[in-house]
C-alpha atoms as one frame of an Amber mdcrd trajectory, in Angstrom:
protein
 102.464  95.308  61.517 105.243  97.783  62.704 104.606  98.068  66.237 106.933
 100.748  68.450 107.320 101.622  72.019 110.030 103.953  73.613 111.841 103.138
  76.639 112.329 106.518  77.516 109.029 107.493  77.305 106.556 108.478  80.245
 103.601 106.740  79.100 103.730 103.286  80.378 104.826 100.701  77.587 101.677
  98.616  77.966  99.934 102.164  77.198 102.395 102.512  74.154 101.787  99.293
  72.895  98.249  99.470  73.153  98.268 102.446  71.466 100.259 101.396  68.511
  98.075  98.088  68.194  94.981 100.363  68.251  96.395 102.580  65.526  97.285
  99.833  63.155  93.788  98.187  63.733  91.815 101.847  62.773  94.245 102.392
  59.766  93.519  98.692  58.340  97.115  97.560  58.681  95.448  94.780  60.952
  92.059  93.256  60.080  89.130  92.567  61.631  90.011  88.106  62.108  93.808
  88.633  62.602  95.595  87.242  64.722  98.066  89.360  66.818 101.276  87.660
  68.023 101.444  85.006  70.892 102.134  87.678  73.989 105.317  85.688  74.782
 106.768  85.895  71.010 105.708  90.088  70.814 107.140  90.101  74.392 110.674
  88.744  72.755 111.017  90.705  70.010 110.099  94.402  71.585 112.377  93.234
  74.274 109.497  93.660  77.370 108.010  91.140  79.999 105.279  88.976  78.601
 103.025  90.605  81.118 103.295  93.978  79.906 101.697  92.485  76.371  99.227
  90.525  78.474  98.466  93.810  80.056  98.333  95.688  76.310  95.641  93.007
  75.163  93.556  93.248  78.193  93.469  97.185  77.673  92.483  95.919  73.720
  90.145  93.556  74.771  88.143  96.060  77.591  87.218  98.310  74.471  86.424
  95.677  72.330  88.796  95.486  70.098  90.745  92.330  70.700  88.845  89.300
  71.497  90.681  87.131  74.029  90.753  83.646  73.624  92.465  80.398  74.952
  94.388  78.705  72.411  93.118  81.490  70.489  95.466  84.116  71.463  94.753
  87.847  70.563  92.013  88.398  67.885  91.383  91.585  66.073  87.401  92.004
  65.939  85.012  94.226  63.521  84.801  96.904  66.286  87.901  98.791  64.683
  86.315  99.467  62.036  83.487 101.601  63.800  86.733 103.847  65.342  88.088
 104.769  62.344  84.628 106.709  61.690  85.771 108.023  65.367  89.326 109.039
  63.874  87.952 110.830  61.375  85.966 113.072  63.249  88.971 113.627  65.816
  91.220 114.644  63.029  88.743 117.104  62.149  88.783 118.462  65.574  92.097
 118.426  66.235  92.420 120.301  62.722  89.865 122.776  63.859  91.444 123.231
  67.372  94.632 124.207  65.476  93.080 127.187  63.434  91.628 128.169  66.447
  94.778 127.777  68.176  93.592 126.200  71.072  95.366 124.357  73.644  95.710
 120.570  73.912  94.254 121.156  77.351  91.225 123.351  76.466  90.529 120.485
  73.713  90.732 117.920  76.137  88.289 120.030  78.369  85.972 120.281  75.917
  85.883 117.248  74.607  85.364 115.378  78.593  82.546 118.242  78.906  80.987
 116.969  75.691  80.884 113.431  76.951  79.389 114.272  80.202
């Protein structure tokens, strides 16, 4: 699992990383029983403080798609399976919103009306 952050970036690197675990869980790179890596060890070799992975996994864990264990560490669960359905779908939005020529902000409207 290639995991990537950028220093220089806006989006907080606990965000980043959260992201990028997210997208290798949906796209199968990670399965659902995997382990990630011990928070300290990730924390090493991305060059961040431990509790910026802690932080990552909790975000992971609060949508259900790290389970959270001591001794355990961080464990992938089935649930990423059900958002790659979800991907899907967005793609196809975000395909549609481009013919359409739409604005990432009147897509983002929408899509907070539609969940109202």
């Amino acid at each position: 699992m290639l995991l990537r952050i950028d220093q220089s970036s806006t989006t907080p690197l606990f965000d980043q990383l959260a992201a990028s675990i997210r997208a290798a869980a949906i796209s199968g790179d990670v399965k659902a029983g995997e382990r990630l890596p011990a928070a300290r060890e990730l924390a090493e070799s991305l060059e961040i403080n431990v509790h910026t992975v802690l932080r990552a996994y909790q975000v992971l864990r609060d949508e259900g798609l790290v389970d959270l264990r001591r001794g355990r560490g961080a464990v992938v669960t089935d649930r990423a399976a059900r958002y790659s359905q979800l991907s899907a779908a967005i793609d196809a939005v975000v395909a549609e919103a481009r013919i359409l020529e739409l604005s990432p902000d009147t897509v983002t409207a929408l899509l907070r009306e539609a969940l109202r």
